XYZ file of C-alpha atoms in Angstrom:
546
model
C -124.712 -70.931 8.089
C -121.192 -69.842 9.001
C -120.121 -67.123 7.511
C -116.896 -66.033 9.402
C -114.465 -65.248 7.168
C -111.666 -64.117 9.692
C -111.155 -63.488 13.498
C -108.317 -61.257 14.790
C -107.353 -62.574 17.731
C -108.414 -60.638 21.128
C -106.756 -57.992 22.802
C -107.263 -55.833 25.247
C -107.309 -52.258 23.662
C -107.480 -50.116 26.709
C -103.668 -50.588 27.953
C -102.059 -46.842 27.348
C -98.910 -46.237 24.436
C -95.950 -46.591 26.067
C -93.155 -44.123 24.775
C -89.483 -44.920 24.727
C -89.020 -43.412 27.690
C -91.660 -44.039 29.918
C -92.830 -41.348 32.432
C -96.412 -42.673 33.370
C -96.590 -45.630 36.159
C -95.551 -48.907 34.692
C -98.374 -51.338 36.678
C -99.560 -54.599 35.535
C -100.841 -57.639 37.100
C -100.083 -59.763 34.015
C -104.102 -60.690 33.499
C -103.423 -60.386 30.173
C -99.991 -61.672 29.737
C -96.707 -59.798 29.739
C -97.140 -56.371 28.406
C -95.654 -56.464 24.932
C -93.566 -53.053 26.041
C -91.321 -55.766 28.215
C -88.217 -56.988 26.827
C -87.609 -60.724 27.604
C -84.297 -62.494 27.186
C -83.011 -65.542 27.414
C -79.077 -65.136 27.969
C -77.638 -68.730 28.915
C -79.547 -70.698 26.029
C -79.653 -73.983 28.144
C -82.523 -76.853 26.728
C -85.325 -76.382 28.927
C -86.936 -79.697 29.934
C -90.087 -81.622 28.639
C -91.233 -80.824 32.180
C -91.797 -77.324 31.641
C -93.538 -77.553 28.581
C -96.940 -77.856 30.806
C -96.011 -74.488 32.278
C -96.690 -72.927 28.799
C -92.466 -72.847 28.110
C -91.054 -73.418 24.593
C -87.247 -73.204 23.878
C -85.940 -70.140 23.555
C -88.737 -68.707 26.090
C -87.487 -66.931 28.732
C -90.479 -65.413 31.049
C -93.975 -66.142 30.384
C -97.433 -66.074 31.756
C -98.352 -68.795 33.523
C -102.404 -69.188 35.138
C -101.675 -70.234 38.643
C -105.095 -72.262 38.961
C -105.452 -72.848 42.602
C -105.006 -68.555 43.160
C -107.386 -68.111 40.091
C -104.195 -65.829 38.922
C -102.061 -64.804 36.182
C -98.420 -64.064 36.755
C -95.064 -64.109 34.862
C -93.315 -67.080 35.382
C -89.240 -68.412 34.599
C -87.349 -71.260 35.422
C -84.118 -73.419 35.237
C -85.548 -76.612 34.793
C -83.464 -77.866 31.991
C -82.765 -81.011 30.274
C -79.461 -80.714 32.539
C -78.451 -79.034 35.269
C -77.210 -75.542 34.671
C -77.851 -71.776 35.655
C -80.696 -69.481 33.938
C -80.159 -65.961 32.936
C -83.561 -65.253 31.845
C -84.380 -61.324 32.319
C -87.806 -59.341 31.714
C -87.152 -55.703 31.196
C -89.267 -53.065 32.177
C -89.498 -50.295 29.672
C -86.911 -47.187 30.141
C -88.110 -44.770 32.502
C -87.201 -41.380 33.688
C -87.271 -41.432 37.788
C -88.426 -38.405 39.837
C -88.035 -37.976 43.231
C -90.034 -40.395 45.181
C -90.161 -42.911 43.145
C -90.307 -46.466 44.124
C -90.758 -50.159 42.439
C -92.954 -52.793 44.375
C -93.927 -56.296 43.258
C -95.051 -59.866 44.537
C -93.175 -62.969 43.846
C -92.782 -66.454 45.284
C -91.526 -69.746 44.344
C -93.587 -72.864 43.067
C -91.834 -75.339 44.732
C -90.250 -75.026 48.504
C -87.886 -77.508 47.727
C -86.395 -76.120 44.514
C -86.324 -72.661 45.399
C -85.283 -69.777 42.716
C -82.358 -67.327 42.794
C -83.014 -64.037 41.243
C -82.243 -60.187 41.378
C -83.263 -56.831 40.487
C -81.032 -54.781 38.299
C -81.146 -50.852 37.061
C -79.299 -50.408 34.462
C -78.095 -46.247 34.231
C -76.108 -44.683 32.369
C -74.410 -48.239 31.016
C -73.776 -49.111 34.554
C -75.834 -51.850 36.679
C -76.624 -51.452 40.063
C -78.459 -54.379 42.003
C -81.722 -53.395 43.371
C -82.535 -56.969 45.211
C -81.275 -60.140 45.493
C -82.176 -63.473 46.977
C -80.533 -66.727 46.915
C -84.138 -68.703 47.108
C -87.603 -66.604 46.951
C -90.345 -68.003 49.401
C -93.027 -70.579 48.628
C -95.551 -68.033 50.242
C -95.930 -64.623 48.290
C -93.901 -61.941 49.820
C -94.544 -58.144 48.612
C -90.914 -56.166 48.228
C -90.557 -52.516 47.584
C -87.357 -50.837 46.942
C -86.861 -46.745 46.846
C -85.044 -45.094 43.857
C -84.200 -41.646 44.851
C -80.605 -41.869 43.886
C -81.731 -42.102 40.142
C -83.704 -38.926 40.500
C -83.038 -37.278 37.147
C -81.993 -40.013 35.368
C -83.585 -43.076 32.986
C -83.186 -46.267 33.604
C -83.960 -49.424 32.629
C -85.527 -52.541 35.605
C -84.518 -55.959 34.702
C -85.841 -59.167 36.600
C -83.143 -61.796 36.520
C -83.980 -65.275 37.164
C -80.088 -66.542 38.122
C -80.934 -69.704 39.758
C -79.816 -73.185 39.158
C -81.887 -76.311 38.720
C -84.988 -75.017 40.605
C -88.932 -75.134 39.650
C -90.784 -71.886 38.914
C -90.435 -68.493 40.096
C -93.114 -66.449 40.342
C -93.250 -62.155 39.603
C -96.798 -60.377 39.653
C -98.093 -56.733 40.804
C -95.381 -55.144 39.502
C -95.062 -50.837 40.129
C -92.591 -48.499 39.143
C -93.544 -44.883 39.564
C -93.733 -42.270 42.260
C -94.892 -44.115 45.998
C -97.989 -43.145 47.167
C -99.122 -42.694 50.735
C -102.191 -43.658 50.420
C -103.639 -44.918 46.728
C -107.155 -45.442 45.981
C -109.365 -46.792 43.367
C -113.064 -47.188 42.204
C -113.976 -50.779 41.270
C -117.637 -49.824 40.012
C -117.490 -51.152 36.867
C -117.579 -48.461 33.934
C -120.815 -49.234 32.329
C -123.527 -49.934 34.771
C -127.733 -50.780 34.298
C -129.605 -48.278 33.508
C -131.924 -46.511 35.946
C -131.203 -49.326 38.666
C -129.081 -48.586 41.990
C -125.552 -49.727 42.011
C -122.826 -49.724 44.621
C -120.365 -47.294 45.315
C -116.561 -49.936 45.732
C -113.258 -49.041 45.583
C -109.925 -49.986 46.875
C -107.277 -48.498 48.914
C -103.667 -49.150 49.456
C -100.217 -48.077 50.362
C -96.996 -48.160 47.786
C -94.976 -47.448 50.816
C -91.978 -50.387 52.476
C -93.929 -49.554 55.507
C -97.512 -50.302 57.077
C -99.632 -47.032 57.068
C -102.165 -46.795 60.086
C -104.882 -44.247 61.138
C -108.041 -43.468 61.112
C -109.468 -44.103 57.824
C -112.652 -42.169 56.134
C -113.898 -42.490 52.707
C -116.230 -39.892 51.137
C -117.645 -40.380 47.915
C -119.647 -38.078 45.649
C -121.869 -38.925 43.073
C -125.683 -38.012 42.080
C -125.059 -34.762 43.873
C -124.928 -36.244 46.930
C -122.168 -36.963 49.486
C -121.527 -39.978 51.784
C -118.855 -40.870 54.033
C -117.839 -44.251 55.246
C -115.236 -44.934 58.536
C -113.170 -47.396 58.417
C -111.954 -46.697 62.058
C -108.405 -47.558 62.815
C -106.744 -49.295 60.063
C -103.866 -50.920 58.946
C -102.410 -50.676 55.323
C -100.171 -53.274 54.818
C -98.061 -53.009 51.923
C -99.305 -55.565 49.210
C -102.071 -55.558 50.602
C -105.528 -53.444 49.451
C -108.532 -52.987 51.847
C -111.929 -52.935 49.997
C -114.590 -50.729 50.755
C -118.396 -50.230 49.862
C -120.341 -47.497 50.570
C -123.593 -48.169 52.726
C -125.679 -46.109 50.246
C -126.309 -47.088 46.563
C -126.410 -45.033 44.419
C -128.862 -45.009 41.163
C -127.506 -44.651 37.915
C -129.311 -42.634 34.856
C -130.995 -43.370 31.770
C -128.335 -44.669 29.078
C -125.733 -41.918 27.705
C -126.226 -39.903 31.014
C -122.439 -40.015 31.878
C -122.106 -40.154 36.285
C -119.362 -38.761 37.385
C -118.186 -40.749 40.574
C -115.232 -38.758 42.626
C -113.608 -40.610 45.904
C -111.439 -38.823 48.524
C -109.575 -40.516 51.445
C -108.690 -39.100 54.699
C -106.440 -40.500 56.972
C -106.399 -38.994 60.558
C -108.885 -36.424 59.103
C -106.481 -35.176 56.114
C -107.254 -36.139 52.655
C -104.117 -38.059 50.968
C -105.777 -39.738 48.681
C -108.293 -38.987 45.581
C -109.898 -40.557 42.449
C -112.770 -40.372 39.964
C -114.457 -42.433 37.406
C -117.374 -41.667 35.158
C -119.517 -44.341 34.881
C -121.853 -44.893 31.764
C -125.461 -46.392 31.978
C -126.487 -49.120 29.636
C -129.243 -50.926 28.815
C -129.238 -54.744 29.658
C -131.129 -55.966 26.740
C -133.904 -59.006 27.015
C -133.723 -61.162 23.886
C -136.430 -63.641 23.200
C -136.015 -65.716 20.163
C -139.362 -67.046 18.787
C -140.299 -70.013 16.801
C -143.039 -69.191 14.052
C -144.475 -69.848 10.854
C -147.226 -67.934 8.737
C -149.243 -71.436 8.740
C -149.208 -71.504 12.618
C -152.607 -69.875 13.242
C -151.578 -70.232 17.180
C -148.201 -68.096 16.236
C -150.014 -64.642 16.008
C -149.821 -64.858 20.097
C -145.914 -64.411 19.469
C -146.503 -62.002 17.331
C -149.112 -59.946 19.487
C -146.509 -60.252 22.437
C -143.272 -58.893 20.341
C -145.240 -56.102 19.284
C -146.049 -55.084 22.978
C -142.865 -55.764 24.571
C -141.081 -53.493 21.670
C -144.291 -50.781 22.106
C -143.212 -50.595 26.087
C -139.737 -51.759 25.793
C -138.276 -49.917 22.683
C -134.531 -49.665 23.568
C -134.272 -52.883 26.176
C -135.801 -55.761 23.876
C -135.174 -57.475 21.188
C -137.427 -59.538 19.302
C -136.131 -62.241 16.889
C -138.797 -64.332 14.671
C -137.123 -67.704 13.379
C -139.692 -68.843 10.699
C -140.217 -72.566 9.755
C -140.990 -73.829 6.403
C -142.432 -70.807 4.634
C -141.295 -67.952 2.519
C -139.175 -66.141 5.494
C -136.956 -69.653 6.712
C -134.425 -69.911 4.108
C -131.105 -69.431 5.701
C -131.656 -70.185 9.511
C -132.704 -73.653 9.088
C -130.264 -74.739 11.259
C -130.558 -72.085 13.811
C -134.978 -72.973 13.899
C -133.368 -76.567 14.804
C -130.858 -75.386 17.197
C -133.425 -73.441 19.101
C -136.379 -76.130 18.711
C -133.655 -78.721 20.480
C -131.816 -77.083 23.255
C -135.432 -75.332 24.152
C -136.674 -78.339 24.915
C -140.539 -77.101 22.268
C -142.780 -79.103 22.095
C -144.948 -77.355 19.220
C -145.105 -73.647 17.810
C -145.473 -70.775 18.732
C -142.274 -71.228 20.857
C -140.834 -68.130 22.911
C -136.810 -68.721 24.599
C -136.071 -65.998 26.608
C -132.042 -65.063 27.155
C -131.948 -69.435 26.513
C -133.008 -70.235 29.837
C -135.348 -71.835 31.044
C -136.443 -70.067 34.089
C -138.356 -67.032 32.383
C -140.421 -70.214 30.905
C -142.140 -70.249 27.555
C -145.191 -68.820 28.525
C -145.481 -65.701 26.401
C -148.293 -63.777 28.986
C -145.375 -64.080 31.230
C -142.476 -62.605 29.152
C -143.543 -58.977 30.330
C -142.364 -59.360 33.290
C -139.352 -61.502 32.386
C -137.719 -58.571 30.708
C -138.768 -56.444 33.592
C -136.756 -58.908 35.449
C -134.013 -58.857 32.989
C -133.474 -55.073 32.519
C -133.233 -54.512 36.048
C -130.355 -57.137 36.258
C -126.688 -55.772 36.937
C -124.738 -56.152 33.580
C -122.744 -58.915 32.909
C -120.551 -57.104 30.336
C -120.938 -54.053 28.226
C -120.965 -55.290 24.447
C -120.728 -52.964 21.240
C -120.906 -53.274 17.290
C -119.896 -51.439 14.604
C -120.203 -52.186 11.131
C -117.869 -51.656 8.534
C -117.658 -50.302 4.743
C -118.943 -53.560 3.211
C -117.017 -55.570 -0.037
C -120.408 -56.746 -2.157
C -122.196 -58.077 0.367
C -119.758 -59.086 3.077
C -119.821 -56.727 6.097
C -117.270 -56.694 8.500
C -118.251 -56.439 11.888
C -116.221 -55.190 14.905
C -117.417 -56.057 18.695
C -116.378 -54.649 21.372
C -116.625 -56.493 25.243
C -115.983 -55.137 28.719
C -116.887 -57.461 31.505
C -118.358 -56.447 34.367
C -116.009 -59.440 36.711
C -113.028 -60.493 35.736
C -113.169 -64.086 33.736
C -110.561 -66.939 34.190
C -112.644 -70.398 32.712
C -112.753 -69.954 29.236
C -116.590 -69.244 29.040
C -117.971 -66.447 26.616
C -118.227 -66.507 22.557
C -119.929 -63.760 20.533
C -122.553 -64.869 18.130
C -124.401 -62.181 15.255
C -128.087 -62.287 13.702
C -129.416 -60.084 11.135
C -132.885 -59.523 11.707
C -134.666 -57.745 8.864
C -138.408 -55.604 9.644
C -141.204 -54.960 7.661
C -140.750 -57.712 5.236
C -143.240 -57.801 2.211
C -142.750 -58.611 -1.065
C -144.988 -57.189 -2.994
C -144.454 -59.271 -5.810
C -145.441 -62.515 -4.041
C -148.238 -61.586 -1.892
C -149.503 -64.733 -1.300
C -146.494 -65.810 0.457
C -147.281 -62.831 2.886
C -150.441 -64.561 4.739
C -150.714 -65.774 8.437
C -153.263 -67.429 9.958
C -154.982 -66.303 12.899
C -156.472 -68.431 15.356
C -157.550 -65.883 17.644
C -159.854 -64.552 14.951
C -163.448 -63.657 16.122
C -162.246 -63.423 19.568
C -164.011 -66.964 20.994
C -160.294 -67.952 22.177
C -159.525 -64.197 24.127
C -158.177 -60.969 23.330
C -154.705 -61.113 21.411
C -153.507 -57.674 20.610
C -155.981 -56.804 18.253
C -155.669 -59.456 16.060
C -158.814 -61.413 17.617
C -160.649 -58.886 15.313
C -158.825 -59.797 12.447
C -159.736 -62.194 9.697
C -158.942 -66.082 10.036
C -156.541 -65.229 7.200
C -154.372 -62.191 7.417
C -153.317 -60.755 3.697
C -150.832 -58.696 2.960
C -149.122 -59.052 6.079
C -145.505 -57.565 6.878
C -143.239 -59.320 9.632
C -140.982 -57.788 11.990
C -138.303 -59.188 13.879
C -137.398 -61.480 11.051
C -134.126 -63.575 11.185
C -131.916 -63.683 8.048
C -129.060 -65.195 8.983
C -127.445 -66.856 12.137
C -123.374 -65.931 11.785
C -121.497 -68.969 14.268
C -122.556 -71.647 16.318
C -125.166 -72.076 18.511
C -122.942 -71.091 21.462
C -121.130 -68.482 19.166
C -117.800 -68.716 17.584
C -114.825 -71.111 19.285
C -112.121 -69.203 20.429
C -114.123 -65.860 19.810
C -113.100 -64.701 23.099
C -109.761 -65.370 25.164
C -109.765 -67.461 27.756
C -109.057 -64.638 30.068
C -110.781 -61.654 30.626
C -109.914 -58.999 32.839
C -112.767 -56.896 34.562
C -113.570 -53.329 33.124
C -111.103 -53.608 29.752
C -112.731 -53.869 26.303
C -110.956 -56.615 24.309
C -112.038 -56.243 20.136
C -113.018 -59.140 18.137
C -113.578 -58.957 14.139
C -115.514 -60.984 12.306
C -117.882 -60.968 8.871
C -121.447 -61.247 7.837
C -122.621 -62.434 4.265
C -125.896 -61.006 3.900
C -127.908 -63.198 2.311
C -129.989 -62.664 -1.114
C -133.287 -63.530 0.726
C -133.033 -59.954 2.590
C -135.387 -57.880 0.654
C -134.261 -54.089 1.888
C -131.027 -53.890 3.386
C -131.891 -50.694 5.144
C -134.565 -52.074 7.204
C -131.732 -54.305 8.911
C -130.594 -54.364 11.738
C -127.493 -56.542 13.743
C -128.168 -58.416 16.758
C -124.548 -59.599 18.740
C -125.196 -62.190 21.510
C -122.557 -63.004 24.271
C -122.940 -66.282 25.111
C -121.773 -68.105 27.743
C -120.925 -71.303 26.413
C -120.942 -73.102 29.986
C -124.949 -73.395 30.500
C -125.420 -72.089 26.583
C -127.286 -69.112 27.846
C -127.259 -65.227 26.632
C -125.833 -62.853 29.407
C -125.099 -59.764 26.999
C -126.497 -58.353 23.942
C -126.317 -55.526 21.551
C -128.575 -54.112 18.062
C -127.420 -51.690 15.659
C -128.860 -51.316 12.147
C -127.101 -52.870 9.290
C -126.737 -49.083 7.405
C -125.972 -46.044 8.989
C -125.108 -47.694 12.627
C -122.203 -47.060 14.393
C -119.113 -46.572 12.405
C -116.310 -49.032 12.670
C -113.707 -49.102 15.148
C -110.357 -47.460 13.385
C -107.266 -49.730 13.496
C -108.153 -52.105 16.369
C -105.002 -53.611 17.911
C -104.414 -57.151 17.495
C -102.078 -58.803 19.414
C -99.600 -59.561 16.750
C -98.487 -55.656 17.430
């Protein structure tokens, strides 16, 4: 059933080019590792210790990023805790940048251990000279935020190097690092770029100083969107460097129907003057219900399943998807294992079987699954997921998925999964194998759709919604995902479908991509395309190998 035949590993692909010279803000909070623009060097060459190895060090390593699991935070991290005593010189460069006037670098750091505390400094290099920025014979257990101005390299490039110099102590700590020009006042919108369609969402954002000094004042935040404008006082506030205020606006705001870009613009004003301003376009999506059904053209009872997908797609066109998983007739060859997968951790007891998103609290009732995807489509989106299929080799298409979450992720917990789901499947060549029973015929057991005034024995009959092949495991593919995931950043994953010879018309195809989170085995995301003539593939997705 699996037909993977590669996986690039997962990046995020949203980080901007840096040029050899930098001129745009270098900013990163290490969620996703060191950026791979940052040199790292490991000068003195000493044998780290077994110790360390926990950390995430290997010889020869220098910085890395470490997952501080108590803060639910990624940093860079060095030490000199070596196999013997001795003094590191392990550096992390920032990438050469050309400094204007009022420019400033800021970052976080602290030590892991109070008793072992780390030495380092702060060098610009200029011009083949070094000047040192900061230095500290022992950085504090508790974070501490420092800034440091750069006017007197106005004009010039340079290049920042963090030098861990200290001798025989634990970790040292670097995050929330900022080189660029020093604002004021800096704000940003936290609404995440793709929203739910047609449902109300709030208006969040954060605001923040890059200054050495606290910034204080009345603080107002008006925010634009829909046409309308809303203001929200803060009253007298305190900006303390390092550290950003949130803020929510008291009136939601409803987003539009899905490719209705919303433009979302935020100005601050501090003492009544506006030094701050932002804006963000935010995209509404559709937050798909997926019911997978259990059926069989010799369950006479399994026309209500097919009744109900046939209303929920009439009223629910571009927000449901239906997938039949047939059982021991002419349409189950190739998801055997996935009928099993979904009989078992649904808990059936007998056919027809409806599982809605794999969880049991929309039940298995299929009268009540209209209002379960009301439910559903109305929820806030857990991430934004999109396919696109590739040129195919024989019958091998590559598929590329992209996945934006909608709150940052630090446990490890979603894998992508694929169906192909084929519709209007007849054969006209074996029309006998086409036939459903219908227990609802002559209407003594209630209306069904229409089909109570169908025969007893349907002829001729074409299926929708009919699963081909399941492409990974039930909870998707290991290691489809990283373990990390930072909010509102697409990360690409590639992977390959066989179709399989039992598909009778490629073109009435379509694929189905679950995100899954592997923790209670449920769906949280999903996306359809068809198989021919979707989306077109993603060009040159990065992979983190570049």
């Amino acid at each position: 059933m699996k037909t993977l035949r590669r996986l690039i590993p997962l990046v995020c692909i949203a980080a901007a080019v840096q040029t050899s010279v930098a001129r745009e803000a270098v900013a990163t909070d290490f969620f996703d590792g060191i950026p791979t623009d940052f040199t790292l060097e490991d000068r003195d060459g000493n044998t780290l210790s077994q110790d360390v190895t926990k950390y995430g060090f290997q010889q020869g390593d220098a910085w890395v990023a470490y997952f501080i699991e108590s803060e639910n935070n990624m940093v860079a991290a060095s030490t000199s805790w070596y196999a013997s005593p001795g003094t590191s010189d392990d550096r992390m460069m920032l990438p050469t940048m050309r400094i204007g006037e009022g420019d400033a670098l800021h970052w976080r750091a602290r030590c892991s251990d109070k008793y072992m505390p780390n030495a380092y400094r702060v060098m610009a290099e200029c011009e083949g000279n070094e000047t040192v920025l900061f230095s500290t014979e022992g950085e504090s257990p508790e974070w501490s935020f420092h800034h440091i101005t750069l006017d007197e390299f106005a004009g010039k490039e340079i290049t920042i190097a963090f030098i861990d110099c200290s001798t025989d102590a634990a970790l040292l700590y670097v995050d929330d690092i900022r080189l660029g020009h020093a604002e004021r006042v800096r704000a940003e919108i936290t609404v995440p770029s793709h929203v739910t369609e047609l449902q109300p969402f709030d208006l969040t954002g954060t605001i923040e100083t890059d200054m050495a000094e606290a910034v204080k004042g009345n603080i107002t935040v008006v925010a634009q969107a829909n046409g309308k404008e809303q203001a929200l006082d803060l009253g007298d506030t305190t900006l303390q460097p390092g550290s950003p205020i949130g803020f929510c606006l008291s009136e939601a705001t409803e987003a539009g129907a899905v490719g209705e870009p919303l433009p979302v613009r935020i100005e601050v004003l501090l003492d009544g003057t506006v030094v701050a301003k932002c804006e963000k376009t935010i995209m509404p999506a559709a937050n798909y219900a997926v019911c997978e059904e259990l059926t069989g053209t010799w369950c006479a009872w399994c026309v209500k399943g097919i009744a109900t997908f046939e209303h929920l797609k009439s009223l629910y066109p571009h927000s449901f998807i239906g997938i039949a998983i047939h059982n021991q007739d002419v349409m189950s060859k190739g998801v055997e294992d996935y009928e099993s997968w979904i009989y078992s951790y649904g808990h059936a007891s007998g056919y027809p079987f409806g599982f809605m998103m794999r969880n049991s609290v929309y039940g298995s009732d299929f009268d009540k699954f209209q209002e379960a995807v009301e439910q559903i489509n109305a929820l806030p989106l857990t991430a934004f997921i999109e396919t696109s299929v590739g040129e195919p080799t024989g019958n091998a298409y590559p598929l590329t998925t992209k996945v934006a979450l909608s709150e940052s992720m630090t446990d490890d917990r979603y894998q992508i999964a694929y169906i192909l789901v084929e519709n209007d499947v007849f054969d006209p060549e074996r029309p006998n194998s086409y036939t459903q029973k219908n227990a609802y015929a002559g209407g003594e057991r209630g209306e069904c759709g229409g089909y109570e005034n169908m025969p007893e024995v349907i002829e001729n009959m074409h299926f929708q919604h009919v699963a081909r092949t399941y492409v990974g495991e039930y909870k998707g593919f290991f290691a489809s995902l990283p373990m990390y995931m930072k909010r509102d950043t697409e990360y690409v994953s590639e992977n390959i479908m066989e179709v399989p010879a039992s598909v009778l018309d490629m073109e009435k195809c379509e694929v189905v991509t679950l995100l899954i989170d592997k923790k209670t085995s449920c769906i949280v995301a999903a996306d359809k395309l068809p198989l021919i003539g979707g989306r077109a593939g993603i060009q040159n997705p990065k992979t983190s190998a570049e």
